[in-house]
Structure formats: structure tokens, C-alpha cells
PDB file of C-alpha atoms in Angstrom:
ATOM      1  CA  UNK A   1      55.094  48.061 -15.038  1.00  0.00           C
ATOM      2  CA  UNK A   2      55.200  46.460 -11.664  1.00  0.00           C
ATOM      3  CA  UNK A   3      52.248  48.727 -10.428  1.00  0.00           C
ATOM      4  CA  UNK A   4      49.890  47.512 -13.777  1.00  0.00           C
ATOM      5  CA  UNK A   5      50.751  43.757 -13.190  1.00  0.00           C
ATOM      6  CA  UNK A   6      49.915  44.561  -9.766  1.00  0.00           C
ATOM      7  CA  UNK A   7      46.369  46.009 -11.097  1.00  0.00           C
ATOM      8  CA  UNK A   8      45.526  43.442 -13.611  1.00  0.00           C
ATOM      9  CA  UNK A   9      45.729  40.896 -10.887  1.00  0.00           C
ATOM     10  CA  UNK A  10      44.316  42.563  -8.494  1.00  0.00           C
ATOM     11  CA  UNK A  11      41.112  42.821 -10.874  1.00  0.00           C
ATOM     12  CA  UNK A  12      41.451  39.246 -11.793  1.00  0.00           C
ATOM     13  CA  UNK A  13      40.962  38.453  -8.116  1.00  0.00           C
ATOM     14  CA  UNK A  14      38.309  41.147  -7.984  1.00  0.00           C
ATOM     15  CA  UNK A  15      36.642  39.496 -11.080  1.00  0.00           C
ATOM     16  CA  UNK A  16      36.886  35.514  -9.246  1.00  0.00           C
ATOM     17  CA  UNK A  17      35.609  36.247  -6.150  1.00  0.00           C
ATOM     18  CA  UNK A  18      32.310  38.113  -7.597  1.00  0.00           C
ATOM     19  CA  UNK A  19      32.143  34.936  -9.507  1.00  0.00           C
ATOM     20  CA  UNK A  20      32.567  33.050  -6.107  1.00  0.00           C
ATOM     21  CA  UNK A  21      29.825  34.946  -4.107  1.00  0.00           C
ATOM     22  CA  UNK A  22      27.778  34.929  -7.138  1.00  0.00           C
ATOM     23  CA  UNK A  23      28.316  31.541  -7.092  1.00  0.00           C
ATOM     24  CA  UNK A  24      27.576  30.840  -3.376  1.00  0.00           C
ATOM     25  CA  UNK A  25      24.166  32.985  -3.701  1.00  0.00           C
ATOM     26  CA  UNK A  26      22.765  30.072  -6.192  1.00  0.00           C
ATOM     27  CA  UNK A  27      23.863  27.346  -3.934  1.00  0.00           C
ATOM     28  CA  UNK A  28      22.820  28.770  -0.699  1.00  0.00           C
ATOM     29  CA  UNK A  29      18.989  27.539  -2.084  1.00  0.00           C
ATOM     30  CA  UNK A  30      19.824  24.602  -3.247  1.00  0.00           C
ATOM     31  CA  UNK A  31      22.101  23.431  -0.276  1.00  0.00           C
ATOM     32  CA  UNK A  32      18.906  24.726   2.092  1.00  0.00           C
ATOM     33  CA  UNK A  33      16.596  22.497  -0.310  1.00  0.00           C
ATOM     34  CA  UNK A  34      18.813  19.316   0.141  1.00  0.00           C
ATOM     35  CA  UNK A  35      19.097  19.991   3.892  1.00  0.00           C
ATOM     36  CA  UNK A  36      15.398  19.978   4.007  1.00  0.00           C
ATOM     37  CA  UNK A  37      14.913  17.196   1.744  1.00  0.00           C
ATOM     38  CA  UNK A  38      17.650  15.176   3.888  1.00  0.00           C
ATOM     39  CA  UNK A  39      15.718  15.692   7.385  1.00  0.00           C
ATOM     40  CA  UNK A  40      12.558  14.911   5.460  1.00  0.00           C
ATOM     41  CA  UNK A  41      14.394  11.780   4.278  1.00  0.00           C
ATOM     42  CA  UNK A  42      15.436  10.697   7.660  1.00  0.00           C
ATOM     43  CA  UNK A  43      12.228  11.466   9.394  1.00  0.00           C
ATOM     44  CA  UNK A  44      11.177   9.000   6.535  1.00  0.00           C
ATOM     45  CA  UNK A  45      13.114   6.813   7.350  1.00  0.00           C
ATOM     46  CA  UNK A  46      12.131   5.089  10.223  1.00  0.00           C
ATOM     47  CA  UNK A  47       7.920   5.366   9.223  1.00  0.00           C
ATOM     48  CA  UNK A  48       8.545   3.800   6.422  1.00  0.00           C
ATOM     49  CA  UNK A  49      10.931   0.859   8.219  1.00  0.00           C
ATOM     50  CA  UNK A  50       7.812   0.039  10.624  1.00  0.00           C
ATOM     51  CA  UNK A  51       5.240  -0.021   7.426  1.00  0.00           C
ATOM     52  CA  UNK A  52       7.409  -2.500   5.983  1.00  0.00           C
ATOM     53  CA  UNK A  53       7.660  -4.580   8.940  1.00  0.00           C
ATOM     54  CA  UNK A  54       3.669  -4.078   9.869  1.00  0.00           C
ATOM     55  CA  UNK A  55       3.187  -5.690   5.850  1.00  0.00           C
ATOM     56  CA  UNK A  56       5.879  -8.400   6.443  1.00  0.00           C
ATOM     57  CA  UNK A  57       4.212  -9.082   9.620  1.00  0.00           C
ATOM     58  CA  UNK A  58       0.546  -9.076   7.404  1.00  0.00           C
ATOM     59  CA  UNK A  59       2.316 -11.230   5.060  1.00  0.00           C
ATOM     60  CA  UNK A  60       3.623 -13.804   7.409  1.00  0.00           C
ATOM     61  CA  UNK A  61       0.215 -14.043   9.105  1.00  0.00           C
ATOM     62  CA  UNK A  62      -1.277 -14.656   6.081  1.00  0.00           C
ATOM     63  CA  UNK A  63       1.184 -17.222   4.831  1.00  0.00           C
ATOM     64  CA  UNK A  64       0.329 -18.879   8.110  1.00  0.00           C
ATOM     65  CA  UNK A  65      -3.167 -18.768   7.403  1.00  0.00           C
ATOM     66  CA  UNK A  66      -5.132 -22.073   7.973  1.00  0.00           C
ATOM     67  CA  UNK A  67      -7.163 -20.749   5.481  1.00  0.00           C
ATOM     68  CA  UNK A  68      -6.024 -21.707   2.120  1.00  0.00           C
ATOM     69  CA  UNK A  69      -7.721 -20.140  -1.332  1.00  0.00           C
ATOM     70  CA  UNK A  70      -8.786 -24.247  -1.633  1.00  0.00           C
ATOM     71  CA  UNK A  71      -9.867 -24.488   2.102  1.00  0.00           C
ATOM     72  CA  UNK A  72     -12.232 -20.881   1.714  1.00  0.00           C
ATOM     73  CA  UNK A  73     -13.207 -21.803  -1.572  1.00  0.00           C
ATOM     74  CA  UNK A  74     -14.692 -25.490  -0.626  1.00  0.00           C
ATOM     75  CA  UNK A  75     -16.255 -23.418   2.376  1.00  0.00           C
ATOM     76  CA  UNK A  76     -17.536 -21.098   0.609  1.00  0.00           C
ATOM     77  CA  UNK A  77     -19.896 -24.210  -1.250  1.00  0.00           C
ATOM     78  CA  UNK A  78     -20.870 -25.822   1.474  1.00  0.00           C
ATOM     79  CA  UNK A  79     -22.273 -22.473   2.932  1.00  0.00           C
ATOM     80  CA  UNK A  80     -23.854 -22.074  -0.252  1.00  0.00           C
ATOM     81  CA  UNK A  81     -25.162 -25.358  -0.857  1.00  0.00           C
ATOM     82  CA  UNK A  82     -26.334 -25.562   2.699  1.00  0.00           C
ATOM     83  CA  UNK A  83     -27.972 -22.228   2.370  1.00  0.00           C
ATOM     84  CA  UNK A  84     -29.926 -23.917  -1.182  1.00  0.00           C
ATOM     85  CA  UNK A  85     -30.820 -26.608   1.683  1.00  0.00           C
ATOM     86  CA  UNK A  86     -32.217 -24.704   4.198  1.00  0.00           C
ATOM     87  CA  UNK A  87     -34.154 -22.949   1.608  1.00  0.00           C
ATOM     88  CA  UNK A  88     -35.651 -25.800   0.091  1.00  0.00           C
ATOM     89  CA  UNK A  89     -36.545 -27.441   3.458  1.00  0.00           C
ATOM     90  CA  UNK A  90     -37.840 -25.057   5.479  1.00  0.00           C
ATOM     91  CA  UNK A  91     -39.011 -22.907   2.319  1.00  0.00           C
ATOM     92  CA  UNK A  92     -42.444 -23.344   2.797  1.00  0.00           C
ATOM     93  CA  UNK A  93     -42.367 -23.078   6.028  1.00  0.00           C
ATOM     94  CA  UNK A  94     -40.819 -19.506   6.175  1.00  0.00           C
ATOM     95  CA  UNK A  95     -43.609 -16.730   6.743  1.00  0.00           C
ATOM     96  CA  UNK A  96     -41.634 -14.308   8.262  1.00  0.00           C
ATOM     97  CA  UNK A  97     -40.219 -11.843   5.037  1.00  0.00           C
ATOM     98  CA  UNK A  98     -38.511  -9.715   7.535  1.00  0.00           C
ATOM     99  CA  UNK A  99     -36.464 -13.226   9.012  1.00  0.00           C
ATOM    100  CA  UNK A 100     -35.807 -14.051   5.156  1.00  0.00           C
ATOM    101  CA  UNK A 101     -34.530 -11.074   4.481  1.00  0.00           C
ATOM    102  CA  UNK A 102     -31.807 -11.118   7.396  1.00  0.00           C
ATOM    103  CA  UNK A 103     -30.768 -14.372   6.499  1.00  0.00           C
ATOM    104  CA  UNK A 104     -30.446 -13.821   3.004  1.00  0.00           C
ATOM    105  CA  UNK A 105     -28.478 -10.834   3.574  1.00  0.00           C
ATOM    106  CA  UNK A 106     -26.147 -12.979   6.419  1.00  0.00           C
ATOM    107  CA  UNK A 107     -25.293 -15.230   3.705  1.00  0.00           C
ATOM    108  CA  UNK A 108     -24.690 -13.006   1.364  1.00  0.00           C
ATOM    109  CA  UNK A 109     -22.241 -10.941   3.755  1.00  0.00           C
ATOM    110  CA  UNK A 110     -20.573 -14.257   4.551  1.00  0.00           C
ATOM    111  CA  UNK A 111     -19.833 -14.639   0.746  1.00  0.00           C
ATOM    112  CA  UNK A 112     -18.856 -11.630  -0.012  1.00  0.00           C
ATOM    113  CA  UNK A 113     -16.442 -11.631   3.140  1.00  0.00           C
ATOM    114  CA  UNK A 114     -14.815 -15.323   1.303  1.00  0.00           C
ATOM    115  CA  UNK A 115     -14.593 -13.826  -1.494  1.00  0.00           C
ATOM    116  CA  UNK A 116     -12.660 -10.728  -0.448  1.00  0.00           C
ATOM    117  CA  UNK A 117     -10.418 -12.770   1.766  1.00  0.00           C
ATOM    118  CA  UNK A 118      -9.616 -14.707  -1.345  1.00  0.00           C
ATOM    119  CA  UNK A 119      -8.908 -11.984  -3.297  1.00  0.00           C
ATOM    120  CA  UNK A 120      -6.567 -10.190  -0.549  1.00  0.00           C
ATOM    121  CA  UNK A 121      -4.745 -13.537  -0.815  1.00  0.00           C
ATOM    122  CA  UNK A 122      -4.278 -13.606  -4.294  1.00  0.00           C
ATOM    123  CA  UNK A 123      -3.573 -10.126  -4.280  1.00  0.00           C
ATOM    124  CA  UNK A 124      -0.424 -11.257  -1.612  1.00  0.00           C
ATOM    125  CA  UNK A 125       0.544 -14.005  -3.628  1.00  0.00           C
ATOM    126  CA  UNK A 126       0.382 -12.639  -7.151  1.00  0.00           C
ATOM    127  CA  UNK A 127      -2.598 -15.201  -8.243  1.00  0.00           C
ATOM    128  CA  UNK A 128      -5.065 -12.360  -8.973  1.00  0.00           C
ATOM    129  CA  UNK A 129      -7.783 -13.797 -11.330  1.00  0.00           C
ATOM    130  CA  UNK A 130      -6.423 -16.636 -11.611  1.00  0.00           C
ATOM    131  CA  UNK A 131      -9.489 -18.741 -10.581  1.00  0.00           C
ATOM    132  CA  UNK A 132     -12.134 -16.728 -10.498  1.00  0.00           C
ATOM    133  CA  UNK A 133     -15.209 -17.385  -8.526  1.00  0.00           C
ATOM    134  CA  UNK A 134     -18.337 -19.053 -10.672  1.00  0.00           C
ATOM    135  CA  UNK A 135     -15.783 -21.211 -13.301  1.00  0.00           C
TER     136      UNK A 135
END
């Protein structure tokens, strides 16, 4: 009787460490993955500290700005309007197409440069379309 108690727990112990190994052969992958995944976390880490700091730093520079959206936007008109100026004085007077051409293109440049540094600030301070250009 002694010897068949002796066998029947014998297999149970058999039977729960199959289960164990078994066991241990499924985690083995998964504790590999989350070791990866943990050195690819803290390798992370740190790149993604100094990207925050570079877009605080971005931030901060353009709080500081002297140039406001009101400030670029009232420059932005007096280019234009003494652009409209120079046109209509010296309009006649400009034979050169070639000369035309680059300064049309130089004020064009110069507003489209405004107009994305106005949008990269309202982009920053959550006042996208807001005020759109030409109302």
C-alpha cells in the first residue's frame, strides 16, 4: 500500500514538473522579448529626454520671440504695400524683365517665409487658422 502511495506521488510530481518545464519553454520567449523590449526602452530613454528638451528649448525661443503673429503680420503689409509702391513708382521705369523677375520672386520668398513663421507659431501655440492671412 505504502509502495502505490509512494507511486501515485511520485507520478504526481512526475506529472507537475513536465507542467513546469513545459511551462518555462513558453516563457523563456516571452521573458527574452521583454528583456529586449526593456534595453530598447532604456536606450529610448535618454533620445527621447534630449528631443524633449531640444522642443522645450524651440518653444522657449519662440515664446521669446520679438516677433509676435501681430508684429510679422503688420510687417508683412508694409513689405507688401511698399512693394505696390515701388511698383507703381519706378514701374515705368523698369526695362529690365530679368531684374523684375528677381524682385518679384524676393518678395514673394519674403512672404511666404512670414507666412510660414506665422503658421509655425500658431502651430506652437494652438491658434492654427485662427486668423488667416487675406481676412
Amino acid at each position: 500500500n505504502e509502495e502505490s502511495i509512494f507511486r501515485t506521488k511520485q507520478a504526481e510530481h512526475e506529472s507537475r514538473s513536465a507542467k513546469a518545464e513545459s511551462g518555462c519553454e513558453v516563457l523563456e520567449p516571452l521573458i527574452t522579448s521583454l528583456e529586449k523590449r526593456e534595453g530598447d526602452a532604456r536606450t529610448a530613454v535618454p533620445r527621447i529626454e534630449q528631443e524633449i528638451s531640444e522642443a522645450e528649448s524651440q518653444l522657449s525661443q519662440l515664446d521669446s520671440s520679438s516677433f509676435s503673429d501681430e508684429k510679422i503680420k503688420e510687417q508683412i503689409a508694409e513689405e507688401q504695400q511698399q512693394a505696390e509702391s515701388l511698383s507703381q513708382r519706378y514701374g515705368s521705369d523698369i526695362v529690365d524683365l530679368n531684374a523684375s523677375r528677381k524682385q518679384t520672386q524676393m518678395w514673394k520668398s519674403l512672404v511666404t517665409m512670414f507666412e510660414a513663421k506665422i503658421a509655425i507659431a500658431n502651430k506652437e501655440t494652438g491658434l492654427e487658422d485662427e486668423h488667416p492671412l487675406g481676412d
